[in-house]
Short mmCIF file of C-alpha atoms in Angstrom, two decimals:
data_model
loop_
_atom_site.label_atom_id
_atom_site.label_comp_id
_atom_site.label_asym_id
_atom_site.label_seq_id
_atom_site.Cartn_x
_atom_site.Cartn_y
_atom_site.Cartn_z
CA ALA P 1 0.08 0.19 0.33
CA GLN P 2 1.16 3.81 -0.65
CA ARG P 3 2.25 5.56 2.57
CA VAL P 4 4.35 8.50 2.73
CA THR P 5 5.59 9.76 6.14
CA GLN P 6 6.73 13.05 7.07
CA PRO P 7 8.75 12.89 10.61
CA GLU P 8 9.04 16.37 11.52
CA LYS P 9 5.72 17.79 12.97
CA LEU P 10 6.31 20.99 13.68
CA LEU P 11 10.06 23.24 12.00
CA SER P 12 11.50 25.97 13.56
CA VAL P 13 14.04 27.82 11.84
CA PHE P 14 15.28 31.01 12.38
CA LYS P 15 15.19 33.54 9.10
CA GLY P 16 18.32 33.37 6.58
CA ALA P 17 18.94 29.96 8.17
CA PRO P 18 18.70 26.72 5.27
CA VAL P 19 15.27 24.80 5.90
CA GLU P 20 15.05 20.63 5.28
CA LEU P 21 12.06 19.22 5.36
CA LYS P 22 11.79 15.60 5.03
CA CYS P 23 9.09 13.56 3.74
CA ASN P 24 9.57 9.36 3.06
CA TYR P 25 7.78 6.82 0.88
CA SER P 26 6.75 3.84 0.65
CA TYR P 27 5.53 2.21 -2.86
CA SER P 28 5.95 -0.81 -4.98
CA GLY P 29 6.26 0.79 -8.44
CA SER P 30 7.22 3.76 -10.12
CA PRO P 31 5.36 6.90 -7.65
CA GLU P 32 4.77 10.65 -8.56
CA LEU P 33 5.70 12.87 -5.89
CA PHE P 34 4.49 16.20 -4.77
CA TRP P 35 5.03 18.66 -2.37
CA TYR P 36 1.65 21.15 -1.30
CA VAL P 37 1.41 24.55 0.52
CA GLN P 38 -1.07 25.54 3.05
CA TYR P 39 -0.60 29.60 3.19
CA SER P 40 -2.85 30.65 6.23
CA ARG P 41 -6.22 31.34 4.89
CA GLN P 42 -5.81 30.09 1.66
CA ARG P 43 -6.21 27.32 -0.49
CA LEU P 44 -4.13 23.55 -0.17
CA GLN P 45 -2.21 24.45 -3.24
CA LEU P 46 0.86 22.66 -5.22
CA LEU P 47 3.59 23.80 -4.50
CA LEU P 48 6.31 21.75 -6.71
CA ARG P 49 5.72 17.83 -8.66
CA HIS P 50 9.48 15.71 -8.43
CA ILE P 51 8.82 15.27 -12.08
CA SER P 52 9.19 19.72 -13.57
CA ARG P 53 12.54 19.39 -11.68
CA GLU P 54 12.15 23.04 -10.93
CA SER P 55 12.92 25.38 -8.05
CA ILE P 56 9.43 27.13 -6.70
CA LYS P 57 10.13 30.46 -4.47
CA GLY P 58 13.84 28.42 -3.89
CA PHE P 59 12.54 25.40 -2.69
CA THR P 60 13.72 22.34 -4.60
CA ALA P 61 12.77 18.57 -4.11
CA ASP P 62 14.98 15.67 -5.29
CA LEU P 63 13.26 12.14 -5.93
CA ASN P 64 15.79 9.57 -4.18
CA LYS P 65 14.68 6.01 -4.50
CA GLY P 66 17.43 4.32 -3.41
CA GLU P 67 16.30 5.99 -0.01
CA THR P 68 12.38 6.01 -1.03
CA SER P 69 12.80 10.38 -0.03
CA PHE P 70 11.92 13.77 -1.09
CA HIS P 71 12.73 15.96 0.97
CA LEU P 72 12.12 19.81 0.52
CA LYS P 73 15.50 21.98 0.14
CA LYS P 74 14.88 25.34 0.67
CA PRO P 75 19.54 27.60 1.57
CA PHE P 76 18.11 30.36 3.44
CA ALA P 77 14.49 30.49 4.70
CA GLN P 78 12.15 33.50 4.68
CA GLU P 79 8.99 34.70 7.05
CA GLU P 80 6.99 34.42 4.11
CA ASP P 81 8.04 30.83 3.78
CA SER P 82 5.82 30.00 7.11
CA ALA P 83 2.41 27.45 6.12
CA MET P 84 2.08 23.92 6.63
CA TYR P 85 3.76 21.58 4.34
CA TYR P 86 2.56 18.30 2.91
CA CYS P 87 4.17 15.62 0.71
CA ALA P 88 1.55 13.19 -0.97
CA LEU P 89 2.03 10.61 -3.93
CA LYS P 90 0.14 9.69 -6.69
CA GLN P 91 1.12 6.64 -9.01
CA GLY P 92 -1.27 6.67 -12.83
CA TYR P 93 -5.26 6.87 -11.28
CA GLN P 94 -4.90 5.64 -8.11
CA LYS P 95 -5.66 7.83 -5.10
CA VAL P 96 -3.24 10.96 -4.48
CA THR P 97 -2.04 10.05 -0.49
CA PHE P 98 -0.85 12.79 1.68
CA GLY P 99 1.90 12.66 4.87
CA THR P 100 0.70 13.88 7.54
CA GLY P 101 1.83 17.45 7.07
CA THR P 102 4.47 19.90 8.58
CA LYS P 103 4.72 22.78 9.59
CA LEU P 104 7.59 25.28 8.65
CA GLN P 105 7.54 28.27 11.68
CA VAL P 106 10.58 30.47 10.42
CA ILE P 107 10.97 33.19 13.20
CA PRO P 108 12.62 36.78 12.28
CA SER D 1 -9.38 25.85 -17.65
CA GLN D 2 -10.78 23.67 -14.66
CA THR D 3 -11.76 24.32 -11.57
CA ILE D 4 -13.82 23.50 -7.88
CA HIS D 5 -16.02 24.31 -6.33
CA GLN D 6 -17.54 23.13 -2.45
CA TRP D 7 -19.90 24.49 0.09
CA PRO D 8 -20.92 25.30 2.65
CA ALA D 9 -17.00 26.76 3.92
CA THR D 10 -18.84 27.00 7.58
CA LEU D 11 -21.07 24.60 8.87
CA VAL D 12 -22.75 24.51 12.93
CA GLN D 13 -25.27 21.60 13.65
CA PRO D 14 -26.76 20.49 16.08
CA VAL D 15 -25.54 16.16 16.93
CA GLY D 16 -27.48 14.35 15.79
CA SER D 17 -28.71 16.11 13.05
CA PRO D 18 -27.66 14.94 8.68
CA LEU D 19 -24.60 16.12 6.99
CA SER D 20 -24.42 17.32 3.64
CA LEU D 21 -21.86 18.81 2.28
CA GLU D 22 -21.58 19.69 -1.38
CA CYS D 23 -18.30 19.79 -4.79
CA THR D 24 -18.74 20.00 -8.04
CA VAL D 25 -15.67 20.18 -10.72
CA GLU D 26 -15.14 22.39 -13.87
CA GLY D 27 -13.89 21.69 -17.04
CA THR D 28 -12.79 18.41 -17.28
CA SER D 29 -14.73 14.12 -17.27
CA ASN D 30 -13.73 11.32 -15.14
CA PRO D 31 -11.76 12.92 -12.90
CA ASN D 32 -10.12 11.67 -9.74
CA LEU D 33 -12.44 12.86 -6.91
CA TYR D 34 -11.70 12.89 -2.81
CA TRP D 35 -13.25 13.78 0.04
CA TYR D 36 -10.18 14.63 2.93
CA ARG D 37 -10.61 15.82 6.91
CA GLN D 38 -7.68 17.67 8.16
CA ALA D 39 -7.18 17.89 11.27
CA ALA D 40 -4.39 20.15 13.85
CA GLY D 41 -2.02 17.54 14.33
CA ARG D 42 -3.28 14.74 12.08
CA GLY D 43 -2.96 15.86 9.03
CA LEU D 44 -5.04 15.02 6.50
CA GLN D 45 -6.33 12.32 5.94
CA LEU D 46 -8.63 10.51 3.07
CA LEU D 47 -11.38 9.65 4.02
CA PHE D 48 -13.42 9.09 0.49
CA TYR D 49 -11.97 8.64 -3.50
CA SER D 50 -13.90 8.14 -6.59
CA VAL D 51 -13.01 6.56 -10.12
CA GLY D 52 -16.10 6.66 -11.16
CA ILE D 53 -19.13 7.38 -10.98
CA GLY D 54 -21.37 5.30 -8.17
CA GLN D 55 -17.69 3.69 -6.85
CA ILE D 56 -16.68 5.23 -3.91
CA SER D 57 -13.63 3.80 -2.16
CA SER D 58 -13.49 4.35 1.96
CA GLU D 59 -10.28 5.15 3.52
CA VAL D 60 -11.38 5.30 7.51
CA PRO D 61 -14.60 3.67 9.31
CA GLN D 62 -16.39 6.13 10.20
CA ASN D 63 -19.59 8.04 10.69
CA LEU D 64 -19.63 9.31 7.04
CA SER D 65 -20.69 8.02 3.45
CA ALA D 66 -19.86 9.54 0.49
CA SER D 67 -21.63 9.70 -3.37
CA ARG D 68 -21.33 10.23 -6.47
CA PRO D 69 -24.26 10.61 -8.48
CA GLN D 70 -22.70 12.60 -11.62
CA ASP D 71 -19.65 12.97 -13.12
CA ARG D 72 -18.45 15.64 -11.09
CA GLN D 73 -20.20 15.78 -8.17
CA PHE D 74 -19.65 14.68 -5.80
CA ILE D 75 -21.49 14.71 -1.75
CA LEU D 76 -20.24 13.69 1.87
CA SER D 77 -23.48 13.12 4.11
CA SER D 78 -23.63 11.70 7.57
CA LYS D 79 -27.84 10.50 9.39
CA LYS D 80 -26.78 11.88 12.03
CA LEU D 81 -23.19 14.28 13.02
CA LEU D 82 -20.89 13.17 16.19
CA LEU D 83 -19.16 15.45 17.67
CA SER D 84 -16.37 14.43 16.89
CA ASP D 85 -17.09 14.75 13.40
CA SER D 86 -16.06 18.52 13.74
CA GLY D 87 -13.36 19.56 12.00
CA PHE D 88 -11.79 20.88 8.17
CA TYR D 89 -13.13 19.58 5.18
CA LEU D 90 -11.12 19.29 1.62
CA CYS D 91 -12.24 18.38 -1.67
CA ALA D 92 -10.24 17.57 -4.42
CA TRP D 93 -10.07 16.19 -8.32
CA SER D 94 -7.01 14.57 -9.88
CA GLY D 95 -7.02 13.22 -13.26
CA ASP D 96 -7.40 9.82 -14.22
CA ARG D 97 -4.25 9.39 -16.53
CA ASP D 98 -1.54 7.89 -16.24
CA GLY D 99 0.79 10.80 -16.17
CA GLU D 100 -1.95 13.95 -17.00
CA GLN D 101 -2.57 16.12 -14.60
CA ASN D 102 -1.73 13.82 -11.39
CA GLU D 103 -1.33 16.52 -9.25
CA ALA D 104 -4.90 17.33 -6.51
CA PHE D 105 -6.52 20.01 -6.85
CA PHE D 106 -8.21 21.59 -3.56
CA GLY D 107 -11.62 23.37 -2.89
CA GLN D 108 -11.28 25.97 -0.46
CA GLY D 109 -13.01 23.92 2.32
CA THR D 110 -15.45 23.70 4.80
CA ARG D 111 -15.68 23.75 8.88
CA LEU D 112 -18.06 21.93 10.20
CA THR D 113 -18.97 22.16 13.50
CA VAL D 114 -20.81 20.13 15.76
CA VAL D 115 -22.42 21.21 18.80
#
């Protein structure tokens, strides 16, 4: 069965410090991985997907199939990055499975 | 372009009353549809998902049910609400084909308070 694990419920970092939000998954096939973000009082929305290999708002995430991980990283945190982040997995037309989320708190 | 509508935005219901939350999608056909509950400390919990009309998969045993009477309509219901049903409910859709529109798109959510 698909499973996504985000071990940290809360991550607090100082402004300008590096950020790494951890995500591990279990799936027997070749999954598609995503990071979603929910800012305060806003709709949950896609931040980035692994197949795009792009940087969004300074965030990047690399799929490591050997470690079954898809950690989200940013070299220098900004206050506006404070939000709830969810890692998600989808394979083909199967359901989208989300992790339990990590709240990122950037301290000014 | 595709859009997803979810209503109402907030709802206060007494214990034992029925519930009906509606979600509709525009601009796409045969989407996968989802109901999630978002709870503090528990993240995003998948309640139901549907790959087609009348096809509903339940992820967790609970007091709620879901129905899909039309291709782009997904309804979350309860015959008798419990206090523990209070929470923030999210409807979402995603594409149904491998490699196409695999990301999920979310509605604005419904804040349900059972009193």
